Amino acid sequence: MVEIEKTVGEEGKELVIHKKIPNHGAVLKELIDIVGEDYVMDGSASLFVYSGDMTENVAHMPEFVVAPITADEVQKIILLANREKIPVVPFVSGSNLGGLAIPLEGGIIVDLKRMNKILEVNERDLYAIIEAGVTFADIKDYLDKNHPNLVYTYTYATPAAGVVPNALLEGLVTLSAKYGATVAFINGLEAVLPTGEIVKVGSCATSKYWFSRNPLPDLVGLFTSWQGMTGIVTKLAIQLDPKPAYTGIKMIMSDEVHESFQLMEELGRAQILDNLIMFNWGLVLAVIQMPREVAGSEKDEASPTIYLEMDYSAINTIKELEAKEEIIETLAKKYECGLWDYKDVGDGITKVLDVPMTFAGLFTHGPGGLTWIGAYGPCSQYETAYNVANEVFSRHPRFTPWLYAKTFKHGHFGAMRTLIGFDRSNAEEVRETRELMREMAKGLMDIGYIPYKTPVEISEMVLKRSDPNFALFMKKIKNALDPNRIMNPGRWGL
Ligand SMILES: Cc1cc2nc3c(=O)[nH]c(=O)nc-3n(C[C@H](O)[C@H](O)[C@H](O)COP(=O)(O)OP(=O)(O)OC[C@H]3O[C@@H](n4cnc5c(N)ncnc54)[C@H](O)[C@@H]3O)c2cc1C
């Protein structure tokens, strides 16, 4: 750990400043030798930009920011950091919503944005090999221009968000109902380990094709959900899909919570959807960009309680699409839910559903604070999770409940996401946000859901509730891979 010099700012708006390492000048010179003068920063204004994010998490100043352009440069940075025992935090856009790229123990931020090449697209085997800094905008634009018959999957995050961190963090996307979280899209990867070796994992370790994680021991898991604690992934092979010839989106708007979730379970099992999401009224008002004072913190009589969005597609024929529509209509009728074509729902919503989608409206709520507890769990507990989340929000009436649930892998599991918009300039509101987060995590874990992409305090709660040998096993792996504890230290409380 780089020692703490001081903490400035009141509770709720803290900034931790770490002491400079004694050989700061010598390390700076070595970093400049590796990446060039233009790509190393150690001035306080530049470092401040990387110290915090939009969440409630305490900000920490890094000591250096470096922006390598090759795996070879990443390797040299890690070898230097390992020799000098300086913390290293990989970074692309910092929009993870869990404070995960905040340098808890100071050290070097490795900004990977310059590593933005799409190295290969294999049309016949349906994958792309990308570098660590490729964004969702990059991959979409590249495929649209060069391989218009192929698509990747997209998030609700900013198009500037990194594809690699998203996959490593098990993100939720437009094809989640079909395939699961984005970890399922990873065919293999190349990474620089904390001790400097460059390794390949997946079929690419043995074959010249990055076609799959099968049939070797699946070591991709050593990098996923570890929040950058086990190495820096420099290349990732992602699964692509043929672009469907036909697509459709249907919406259900309902006040019947129980029926809506039952319908959601059945729609998952029907195996016809690419994407299946439940938005609550609060989130719908927010994403169509109504400021807090207009949207209010109470549901008005006219707005439906629940919105179900169903995205479906057909690769070959319109008949395939129509068959899916028929199944959706039958199920909607069974639960007496009215069905809308999304085009008829209104401009605000359709705007949000276009790819790349963005939840930009969420940022109009107060000066910029946004955070969340997202949890994965069984679809059978959707309704209970929804009730728990609403109950927690009801204890904190200053926050509008923003909820959405999602179905993964045709109903094999689901997500309940609770987003919290808050005023970052109001220390009291930040404190209450932290309280709400703890209550939400506890409530959802009590019913069998597991929060993911979590800040340290919540990660520690997760590990405390886990089989003690699981936590021990994680520690053993971390120590074996990173004996000097340099990679994103402090995450998961490790
Ligand atoms: C409004 C909004 C909506 C969002 N909607 C979604 C959504 O629909 N679905 C979803 O999944 N997410 C969503 N997110 C969360 C987030 O934007 C995504 O998960 C995003 O892809 C993370 O990428 P990033 O570039 O911000 O990663 P960063 O924040 O830069 O990094 C995230 C973590 O990954 C580590 N890391 C980064 N690069 C590497 C690497 N090469 N090797 C090892 N570790 C690495 C970092 O150290 C950090 O721990 C949303 C966020 C916002 C603000």
Coordinates of C-alpha atoms and ligand atoms in Angstrom, one line a residue:
M1 CA 0.0 0.0 0.0
V2 CA 1.2 3.5 -0.8
E3 CA 0.8 5.3 2.6
I4 CA -2.1 7.8 3.1
E5 CA -0.9 11.4 3.5
K6 CA -4.3 13.0 4.3
T7 CA -8.0 12.9 3.6
V8 CA -9.6 16.2 2.5
G9 CA -13.3 17.1 2.3
E10 CA -16.1 16.3 4.7
E11 CA -17.6 12.8 5.2
G12 CA -19.6 11.9 2.0
K13 CA -17.2 13.9 -0.2
E14 CA -13.8 12.6 0.9
L15 CA -10.7 12.7 -1.3
V16 CA -7.8 10.5 0.0
I17 CA -4.3 11.7 -1.0
H18 CA -1.6 9.1 -0.8
K19 CA 2.1 9.9 0.0
K20 CA 4.3 10.0 -3.0
I21 CA 6.7 7.0 -3.2
P22 CA 10.2 7.9 -2.3
N23 CA 11.6 7.2 -5.8
H24 CA 8.8 9.0 -7.6
G25 CA 11.2 10.8 -10.0
A26 CA 13.0 7.6 -11.0
V27 CA 9.7 5.7 -11.6
L28 CA 8.3 8.6 -13.6
K29 CA 11.4 8.5 -15.8
E30 CA 11.0 4.7 -16.4
L31 CA 7.3 5.2 -17.3
I32 CA 8.2 7.9 -19.8
D33 CA 10.9 5.5 -21.3
I34 CA 8.2 2.9 -21.7
V35 CA 5.3 4.9 -23.2
G36 CA 6.7 8.3 -24.1
E37 CA 6.4 11.7 -22.4
D38 CA 2.9 12.5 -23.9
Y39 CA 1.4 9.4 -22.3
V40 CA 2.4 9.8 -18.6
M41 CA 0.7 12.1 -16.3
D42 CA 1.7 13.0 -12.7
G43 CA 0.2 16.5 -12.3
S44 CA -2.4 16.9 -9.6
A45 CA -5.1 18.3 -12.0
S46 CA -4.8 15.3 -14.4
L47 CA -4.6 12.8 -11.6
F48 CA -7.7 14.3 -9.9
V49 CA -9.8 13.3 -13.0
Y50 CA -9.0 9.7 -12.3
S51 CA -9.5 9.9 -8.5
G52 CA -13.2 9.3 -8.3
D53 CA -16.3 8.5 -10.3
M54 CA -20.0 9.3 -10.3
T55 CA -20.7 7.0 -7.4
E56 CA -20.8 7.5 -3.6
N57 CA -17.4 5.8 -3.2
V58 CA -14.6 7.7 -1.5
A59 CA -12.1 9.2 -4.1
H60 CA -8.4 8.4 -4.0
M61 CA -5.7 10.2 -5.9
P62 CA -3.4 8.0 -8.1
E63 CA 0.3 8.9 -8.3
F64 CA 0.7 8.4 -12.1
V65 CA -1.6 7.8 -15.1
V66 CA 0.0 6.0 -18.0
A67 CA -1.5 5.2 -21.4
P68 CA 0.2 2.3 -23.1
I69 CA -0.5 1.3 -26.7
T70 CA 0.8 -2.3 -26.9
A71 CA 0.7 -5.4 -24.7
D72 CA 4.5 -5.1 -24.6
E73 CA 4.2 -1.7 -23.0
V74 CA 1.6 -3.0 -20.5
Q75 CA 4.0 -5.8 -19.6
K76 CA 6.9 -3.3 -19.0
I77 CA 4.7 -1.2 -16.8
I78 CA 3.6 -4.2 -14.7
L79 CA 7.2 -5.5 -14.4
L80 CA 8.2 -2.1 -13.1
A81 CA 5.3 -1.9 -10.7
N82 CA 5.9 -5.4 -9.4
R83 CA 9.6 -4.7 -8.8
E84 CA 8.7 -1.5 -7.0
K85 CA 5.5 -2.9 -5.3
I86 CA 3.4 0.0 -6.7
P87 CA -0.4 -0.6 -7.0
V88 CA -1.7 -0.8 -10.6
V89 CA -5.3 -0.2 -11.7
P90 CA -6.5 -0.9 -15.2
F91 CA -9.0 1.7 -16.6
V92 CA -11.0 2.3 -19.7
S93 CA -13.9 4.7 -19.1
G94 CA -14.5 4.4 -15.3
S95 CA -18.3 4.0 -15.8
N96 CA -18.7 0.7 -13.9
L97 CA -20.9 2.2 -11.2
G98 CA -19.1 0.4 -8.4
G99 CA -16.1 2.7 -7.9
L100 CA -14.1 -0.2 -9.2
A101 CA -11.4 1.8 -11.0
I102 CA -10.8 4.1 -8.1
P103 CA -7.2 3.6 -7.0
L104 CA -7.9 2.6 -3.3
E105 CA -4.2 2.4 -2.5
G106 CA -2.9 5.1 -4.9
G107 CA -0.3 4.0 -7.5
I108 CA -0.5 3.8 -11.3
I109 CA -3.7 4.0 -13.3
V110 CA -3.2 2.2 -16.6
D111 CA -5.5 3.9 -19.0
L112 CA -6.1 1.5 -21.9
K113 CA -8.1 3.7 -24.2
R114 CA -5.2 3.9 -26.8
M115 CA -5.4 0.2 -27.2
N116 CA -8.4 0.5 -29.4
K117 CA -7.7 -1.8 -32.4
I118 CA -10.1 -4.4 -33.6
L119 CA -7.4 -6.9 -34.6
E120 CA -9.5 -9.5 -36.5
V121 CA -13.0 -10.3 -37.4
N122 CA -13.6 -14.0 -38.3
E123 CA -16.8 -13.9 -40.3
R124 CA -17.2 -17.6 -40.7
D125 CA -16.4 -18.5 -37.1
L126 CA -18.3 -15.6 -35.7
Y127 CA -15.8 -13.8 -33.5
A128 CA -13.7 -10.7 -33.2
I129 CA -10.4 -10.2 -31.5
I130 CA -10.2 -6.8 -29.9
E131 CA -7.8 -4.8 -27.8
A132 CA -8.4 -3.8 -24.2
G133 CA -9.6 -0.2 -24.9
V134 CA -12.2 -0.9 -27.6
T135 CA -15.4 0.8 -26.7
F136 CA -19.0 -0.1 -27.6
A137 CA -19.0 2.8 -30.1
D138 CA -15.8 1.4 -31.7
I139 CA -17.1 -2.1 -32.2
K140 CA -20.5 -1.0 -33.5
D141 CA -19.1 1.5 -36.0
Y142 CA -16.5 -1.0 -37.1
L143 CA -18.9 -3.8 -37.7
D144 CA -21.5 -1.6 -39.3
K145 CA -18.9 -0.3 -41.8
N146 CA -16.8 -3.5 -42.4
H147 CA -19.0 -6.4 -41.5
P148 CA -22.6 -5.2 -41.8
N149 CA -23.9 -8.8 -41.6
L150 CA -22.5 -9.2 -38.1
V151 CA -23.4 -7.7 -34.7
Y152 CA -22.1 -7.7 -31.1
T153 CA -24.4 -7.1 -28.2
Y154 CA -24.8 -3.7 -26.5
T155 CA -25.3 -2.2 -23.0
Y156 CA -27.3 0.7 -21.7
A157 CA -24.1 2.3 -20.7
T158 CA -22.4 5.1 -22.5
P159 CA -21.1 4.1 -25.9
A160 CA -17.7 5.2 -24.5
A161 CA -17.7 2.2 -22.1
G162 CA -15.1 -0.5 -22.6
V163 CA -16.2 -3.8 -24.2
V164 CA -13.4 -5.7 -22.4
P165 CA -14.2 -4.5 -18.8
N166 CA -17.9 -5.0 -19.5
A167 CA -17.3 -8.6 -20.5
L168 CA -14.9 -9.2 -17.6
L169 CA -17.6 -7.7 -15.2
E170 CA -20.4 -9.9 -16.5
G171 CA -22.5 -7.1 -17.9
L172 CA -26.1 -7.2 -19.0
V173 CA -26.8 -6.5 -22.6
T174 CA -29.3 -6.6 -25.5
L175 CA -28.8 -10.4 -26.1
S176 CA -28.8 -11.4 -22.4
A177 CA -32.2 -13.3 -22.6
K178 CA -30.6 -15.5 -25.2
Y179 CA -27.0 -15.9 -24.0
G180 CA -26.6 -14.6 -20.5
A181 CA -24.2 -12.0 -19.1
T182 CA -21.4 -10.7 -21.3
V183 CA -18.9 -13.2 -19.8
A184 CA -20.7 -15.7 -22.0
F185 CA -19.5 -13.9 -25.1
I186 CA -15.8 -14.4 -24.2
N187 CA -14.1 -17.0 -26.4
G188 CA -10.6 -16.5 -25.0
L189 CA -8.2 -13.8 -23.9
E190 CA -4.6 -12.6 -23.6
A191 CA -3.5 -11.1 -20.3
V192 CA -0.4 -9.8 -18.6
L193 CA -0.2 -11.4 -15.2
P194 CA 0.8 -9.3 -12.1
T195 CA 4.2 -10.9 -12.3
G196 CA 4.6 -9.8 -15.9
E197 CA 4.1 -13.0 -17.9
I198 CA 1.8 -12.8 -21.0
V199 CA -0.6 -15.7 -21.1
K200 CA -3.3 -16.8 -23.5
V201 CA -6.5 -18.6 -22.2
G202 CA -9.1 -20.4 -24.3
S203 CA -8.7 -22.2 -27.6
C204 CA -6.2 -19.5 -28.7
A205 CA -3.7 -21.1 -26.2
T206 CA -3.5 -24.1 -28.5
S207 CA -5.1 -23.2 -31.9
K208 CA -4.7 -20.3 -34.2
Y209 CA -8.4 -19.9 -34.0
W210 CA -10.0 -18.0 -31.0
F211 CA -13.2 -20.1 -31.5
S212 CA -14.1 -21.1 -27.9
R213 CA -13.2 -21.6 -24.3
N214 CA -13.7 -25.3 -24.8
P215 CA -12.2 -27.9 -24.5
L216 CA -9.2 -26.8 -22.3
P217 CA -9.6 -26.1 -18.5
D218 CA -11.5 -22.9 -18.5
L219 CA -9.2 -20.3 -17.0
V220 CA -11.1 -17.3 -18.2
G221 CA -12.7 -17.2 -14.8
L222 CA -9.4 -16.2 -13.3
F223 CA -10.1 -12.8 -14.8
T224 CA -13.9 -12.3 -14.7
S225 CA -15.5 -10.6 -11.8
W226 CA -12.1 -10.1 -10.2
Q227 CA -12.3 -6.3 -10.9
G228 CA -8.8 -6.1 -12.4
M229 CA -7.1 -7.9 -9.4
T230 CA -5.5 -10.7 -11.4
G231 CA -3.9 -9.1 -14.4
I232 CA -4.5 -6.8 -17.3
V233 CA -6.4 -8.4 -20.2
T234 CA -4.8 -7.1 -23.4
K235 CA -6.8 -9.0 -26.0
L236 CA -10.3 -10.5 -25.9
A237 CA -12.1 -12.7 -28.4
I238 CA -15.8 -11.9 -28.4
Q239 CA -18.6 -13.9 -29.9
L240 CA -20.5 -12.2 -32.7
D241 CA -23.9 -13.0 -34.1
P242 CA -25.3 -12.8 -37.6
K243 CA -27.3 -9.6 -38.0
P244 CA -31.0 -10.6 -38.0
A245 CA -33.0 -9.8 -41.1
Y246 CA -36.1 -9.0 -39.0
T247 CA -36.4 -7.5 -35.5
G248 CA -39.3 -6.5 -33.3
I249 CA -39.9 -5.0 -29.9
K250 CA -43.1 -5.4 -28.0
M251 CA -44.1 -3.6 -24.7
I252 CA -46.4 -4.5 -22.0
M253 CA -47.5 -1.8 -19.5
S254 CA -49.3 -3.0 -16.5
D255 CA -50.3 -2.3 -12.9
E256 CA -50.5 -6.1 -12.1
V257 CA -47.1 -6.8 -10.5
H258 CA -47.6 -10.4 -9.8
E259 CA -48.9 -11.3 -13.2
S260 CA -46.2 -9.3 -14.9
F261 CA -43.4 -11.3 -13.2
Q262 CA -45.2 -14.6 -13.9
L263 CA -45.4 -13.6 -17.5
M264 CA -41.7 -12.7 -17.4
E265 CA -40.8 -16.1 -16.1
E266 CA -42.8 -17.8 -18.9
L267 CA -41.4 -15.5 -21.6
G268 CA -37.9 -16.6 -20.5
R269 CA -38.7 -20.2 -20.7
A270 CA -40.4 -19.8 -24.1
Q271 CA -36.8 -19.3 -25.6
I272 CA -37.9 -16.8 -28.2
L273 CA -36.5 -13.5 -26.9
D274 CA -33.1 -11.8 -27.3
N275 CA -33.8 -9.3 -24.5
L276 CA -36.4 -9.2 -21.7
I277 CA -36.5 -6.4 -19.3
M278 CA -38.9 -5.1 -16.6
F279 CA -38.6 -1.3 -16.0
N280 CA -40.5 0.2 -13.1
W281 CA -42.4 3.5 -13.5
G282 CA -39.6 5.5 -11.8
L283 CA -36.9 4.4 -14.1
V284 CA -39.1 5.0 -17.2
L285 CA -39.7 8.6 -16.1
A286 CA -36.0 9.1 -15.5
V287 CA -34.7 7.6 -18.8
I288 CA -37.1 9.6 -20.9
Q289 CA -35.1 12.5 -19.3
M290 CA -37.6 14.1 -17.0
P291 CA -35.7 16.1 -14.3
R292 CA -36.5 15.1 -10.7
E293 CA -38.8 18.0 -10.0
V294 CA -41.0 17.0 -13.0
A295 CA -40.8 13.3 -12.6
G296 CA -41.5 13.6 -8.9
S297 CA -40.8 10.9 -6.3
E298 CA -44.3 9.4 -6.4
K299 CA -46.0 7.5 -9.1
D300 CA -48.9 9.4 -10.6
E301 CA -52.2 7.7 -11.3
A302 CA -51.8 7.6 -15.0
S303 CA -48.4 5.9 -15.4
P304 CA -48.3 2.2 -15.4
T305 CA -46.4 0.5 -12.6
I306 CA -44.4 -1.9 -14.7
Y307 CA -43.1 -1.9 -18.3
L308 CA -42.0 -5.1 -19.9
E309 CA -39.8 -4.8 -23.0
M310 CA -39.4 -7.8 -25.2
D311 CA -36.8 -7.7 -28.1
Y312 CA -36.9 -10.6 -30.6
S313 CA -35.5 -11.3 -34.0
A314 CA -35.4 -13.7 -36.9
I315 CA -32.2 -14.5 -38.9
N316 CA -34.0 -15.9 -41.9
T317 CA -37.7 -15.3 -42.6
I318 CA -40.5 -13.0 -41.5
K319 CA -42.5 -16.2 -40.7
E320 CA -39.9 -16.9 -38.0
L321 CA -40.6 -13.5 -36.5
E322 CA -44.3 -13.8 -36.8
A323 CA -44.2 -17.2 -35.0
K324 CA -42.4 -15.5 -32.1
E325 CA -45.0 -12.7 -32.1
E326 CA -47.8 -15.3 -31.9
I327 CA -46.2 -16.9 -28.8
I328 CA -45.8 -13.5 -27.2
E329 CA -49.4 -12.6 -27.9
T330 CA -50.7 -15.9 -26.5
L331 CA -48.7 -15.5 -23.3
A332 CA -49.8 -11.8 -22.9
K333 CA -53.4 -12.9 -23.3
K334 CA -53.0 -15.6 -20.7
Y335 CA -52.0 -13.0 -18.2
E336 CA -54.4 -10.4 -19.4
C337 CA -51.7 -8.0 -20.3
G338 CA -52.2 -5.4 -23.1
L339 CA -49.5 -5.6 -25.7
W340 CA -48.0 -2.6 -27.6
D341 CA -45.7 -2.4 -30.5
Y342 CA -42.9 -0.3 -29.2
K343 CA -43.3 2.2 -32.0
D344 CA -46.7 3.1 -30.6
V345 CA -45.5 3.6 -27.0
G346 CA -44.1 7.1 -27.4
D347 CA -41.0 8.9 -28.5
G348 CA -39.3 9.0 -25.2
I349 CA -39.1 5.3 -24.8
T350 CA -38.3 4.5 -28.5
K351 CA -35.4 6.9 -28.3
V352 CA -34.0 4.9 -25.4
L353 CA -34.3 1.6 -27.2
D354 CA -32.2 2.5 -30.2
V355 CA -28.7 1.1 -30.2
P356 CA -26.5 2.4 -28.9
M357 CA -28.9 3.0 -26.1
T358 CA -28.1 5.4 -23.4
F359 CA -29.6 6.1 -20.0
A360 CA -28.5 9.7 -20.3
G361 CA -31.6 11.0 -18.6
L362 CA -30.4 9.6 -15.3
F363 CA -27.7 12.2 -15.1
T364 CA -30.2 15.1 -15.0
H365 CA -31.2 14.0 -11.5
G366 CA -29.0 16.3 -9.3
P367 CA -25.4 17.0 -9.9
G368 CA -24.3 13.8 -11.4
G369 CA -24.5 11.2 -8.7
L370 CA -25.4 7.7 -9.9
T371 CA -24.9 4.4 -8.3
W372 CA -26.5 1.0 -8.0
I373 CA -26.9 -2.4 -6.4
G374 CA -27.3 -4.9 -9.2
A375 CA -27.9 -8.5 -8.1
Y376 CA -28.2 -11.8 -10.0
G377 CA -30.5 -14.4 -8.7
P378 CA -33.2 -16.9 -9.5
C379 CA -36.1 -15.9 -11.8
S380 CA -38.5 -17.6 -9.3
Q381 CA -37.7 -14.7 -6.9
Y382 CA -38.3 -11.8 -9.3
E383 CA -41.3 -10.5 -7.5
T384 CA -39.9 -10.9 -4.0
A385 CA -36.7 -9.1 -5.1
Y386 CA -38.9 -6.3 -6.6
N387 CA -40.8 -6.0 -3.3
V388 CA -37.6 -6.0 -1.2
A389 CA -36.2 -3.2 -3.4
N390 CA -39.3 -1.1 -3.2
E391 CA -39.4 -1.6 0.6
V392 CA -35.8 -0.4 0.9
F393 CA -36.6 2.7 -1.2
S394 CA -39.7 3.4 0.9
R395 CA -37.4 3.9 3.9
H396 CA -35.5 6.6 1.9
P397 CA -38.2 8.7 0.4
R398 CA -35.8 11.3 -1.0
F399 CA -34.8 8.8 -3.7
T400 CA -37.2 7.8 -6.5
P401 CA -37.2 4.0 -6.8
W402 CA -35.5 3.1 -10.1
L403 CA -35.7 -0.6 -10.7
Y404 CA -35.2 -3.0 -13.5
A405 CA -35.2 -6.8 -13.8
K406 CA -33.8 -8.8 -16.6
T407 CA -33.8 -12.4 -17.8
F408 CA -30.7 -14.3 -18.7
K409 CA -30.2 -17.5 -20.7
H410 CA -33.8 -18.2 -21.4
G411 CA -34.9 -18.0 -17.7
H412 CA -31.9 -19.8 -16.1
F413 CA -31.3 -16.8 -14.0
G414 CA -32.3 -13.1 -13.6
A415 CA -31.1 -9.7 -12.4
M416 CA -32.7 -7.1 -10.2
R417 CA -31.0 -3.8 -10.7
T418 CA -31.7 -0.8 -8.4
L419 CA -30.3 2.5 -9.5
I420 CA -29.9 5.4 -7.2
G421 CA -29.6 9.0 -8.5
F422 CA -28.2 11.4 -5.9
D423 CA -26.8 14.8 -5.4
R424 CA -23.0 14.5 -5.1
S425 CA -22.7 18.0 -3.7
N426 CA -24.9 17.1 -0.7
A427 CA -22.8 15.2 1.8
E428 CA -25.9 14.2 3.8
E429 CA -27.5 12.7 0.6
V430 CA -24.2 10.8 -0.1
R431 CA -24.3 9.3 3.4
E432 CA -27.9 8.2 2.9
T433 CA -27.0 6.7 -0.4
R434 CA -24.4 4.6 1.3
E435 CA -26.9 3.5 3.9
L436 CA -29.5 2.6 1.2
M437 CA -26.8 0.6 -0.7
R438 CA -26.0 -1.5 2.4
E439 CA -29.7 -2.1 3.1
M440 CA -30.4 -3.0 -0.5
A441 CA -27.5 -5.5 -0.7
K442 CA -28.6 -7.1 2.6
G443 CA -32.2 -7.3 1.6
L444 CA -31.4 -8.9 -1.8
M445 CA -28.9 -11.3 -0.3
D446 CA -31.5 -12.4 2.3
I447 CA -33.6 -13.7 -0.5
G448 CA -30.8 -15.5 -2.4
Y449 CA -29.7 -12.8 -4.9
I450 CA -26.0 -11.9 -5.2
P451 CA -24.9 -8.3 -5.8
Y452 CA -22.2 -7.9 -8.5
K453 CA -19.7 -5.2 -9.6
T454 CA -19.8 -4.1 -6.0
P455 CA -17.8 -1.5 -4.1
V456 CA -15.5 -2.9 -1.4
E457 CA -17.9 -2.6 1.5
I458 CA -20.6 -4.6 -0.3
S459 CA -18.0 -7.1 -1.7
E460 CA -17.0 -7.8 1.9
M461 CA -20.6 -8.4 2.8
V462 CA -20.9 -10.9 -0.1
L463 CA -17.8 -12.7 1.0
K464 CA -18.9 -12.8 4.7
R465 CA -22.0 -14.6 3.6
S466 CA -20.2 -17.0 1.3
D467 CA -18.8 -20.4 2.2
P468 CA -15.6 -19.5 4.2
N469 CA -13.6 -21.8 2.0
F470 CA -14.7 -19.9 -1.0
A471 CA -13.3 -16.7 0.4
L472 CA -10.1 -18.6 1.4
F473 CA -9.9 -20.1 -2.1
M474 CA -10.1 -16.6 -3.7
K475 CA -7.4 -15.4 -1.3
K476 CA -5.1 -18.3 -2.3
I477 CA -5.6 -17.6 -6.0
K478 CA -4.9 -13.9 -5.5
N479 CA -1.7 -14.6 -3.5
A480 CA -0.5 -17.1 -6.1
L481 CA -1.1 -14.8 -9.0
D482 CA -0.1 -11.6 -7.4
P483 CA 2.4 -12.2 -4.6
N484 CA 3.3 -8.5 -4.2
R485 CA -0.4 -7.5 -4.1
I486 CA -0.1 -4.9 -6.8
M487 CA -3.2 -5.4 -9.0
N488 CA -6.1 -3.2 -8.0
P489 CA -5.4 -3.9 -4.3
G490 CA -8.1 -3.6 -1.8
R491 CA -10.9 -4.8 -4.1
W492 CA -13.1 -7.6 -2.6
G493 CA -11.5 -6.6 0.7
L494 CA -8.4 -8.6 -0.4
Ligands
LIG1 C1 -26.0 5.1 -17.1 C2 -25.2 3.8 -17.1 C3 -25.8 2.7 -17.6 C4 -25.2 1.4 -17.6 N1 -25.8 0.4 -18.1 C5 -25.2 -0.8 -18.1 C6 -25.8 -2.0 -18.8 O1 -26.8 -1.9 -19.3 N2 -25.1 -3.1 -18.7 C7 -23.9 -3.2 -18.1 O2 -23.3 -4.3 -18.2 N3 -23.3 -2.2 -17.5 C8 -23.9 -1.0 -17.5 N4 -23.3 0.1 -16.9 C9 -22.0 -0.1 -16.3 C10 -20.7 0.1 -17.1 O3 -20.8 1.3 -17.9 C11 -20.2 -1.0 -17.9 O4 -20.1 -2.2 -17.1 C12 -19.0 -0.7 -18.7 O5 -18.9 -1.6 -19.8 C13 -17.7 -0.8 -17.9 O6 -16.7 -0.3 -18.7 P1 -15.7 0.8 -18.3 O7 -14.9 1.2 -19.5 O8 -16.4 1.9 -17.7 O9 -14.8 0.1 -17.3 P2 -13.9 0.7 -16.1 O10 -14.8 1.3 -15.1 O11 -12.8 1.5 -16.7 O12 -13.3 -0.6 -15.4 C14 -14.1 -1.5 -14.7 C15 -13.3 -2.5 -13.9 O13 -12.6 -3.4 -14.8 C16 -11.2 -3.3 -14.6 N5 -10.6 -3.4 -15.9 C17 -10.7 -2.5 -17.0 N6 -10.0 -2.9 -18.0 C18 -9.4 -4.1 -17.7 C19 -8.6 -5.0 -18.3 N7 -8.2 -4.8 -19.6 N8 -8.1 -6.1 -17.7 C20 -8.5 -6.3 -16.4 N9 -9.3 -5.5 -15.7 C21 -9.8 -4.4 -16.3 C22 -11.0 -2.0 -13.9 O14 -9.9 -2.0 -13.1 C23 -12.3 -1.9 -13.0 O15 -12.1 -2.7 -11.9 C24 -23.9 1.3 -17.0 C25 -23.3 2.5 -16.5 C26 -23.9 3.7 -16.5 C27 -23.2 4.9 -16.0

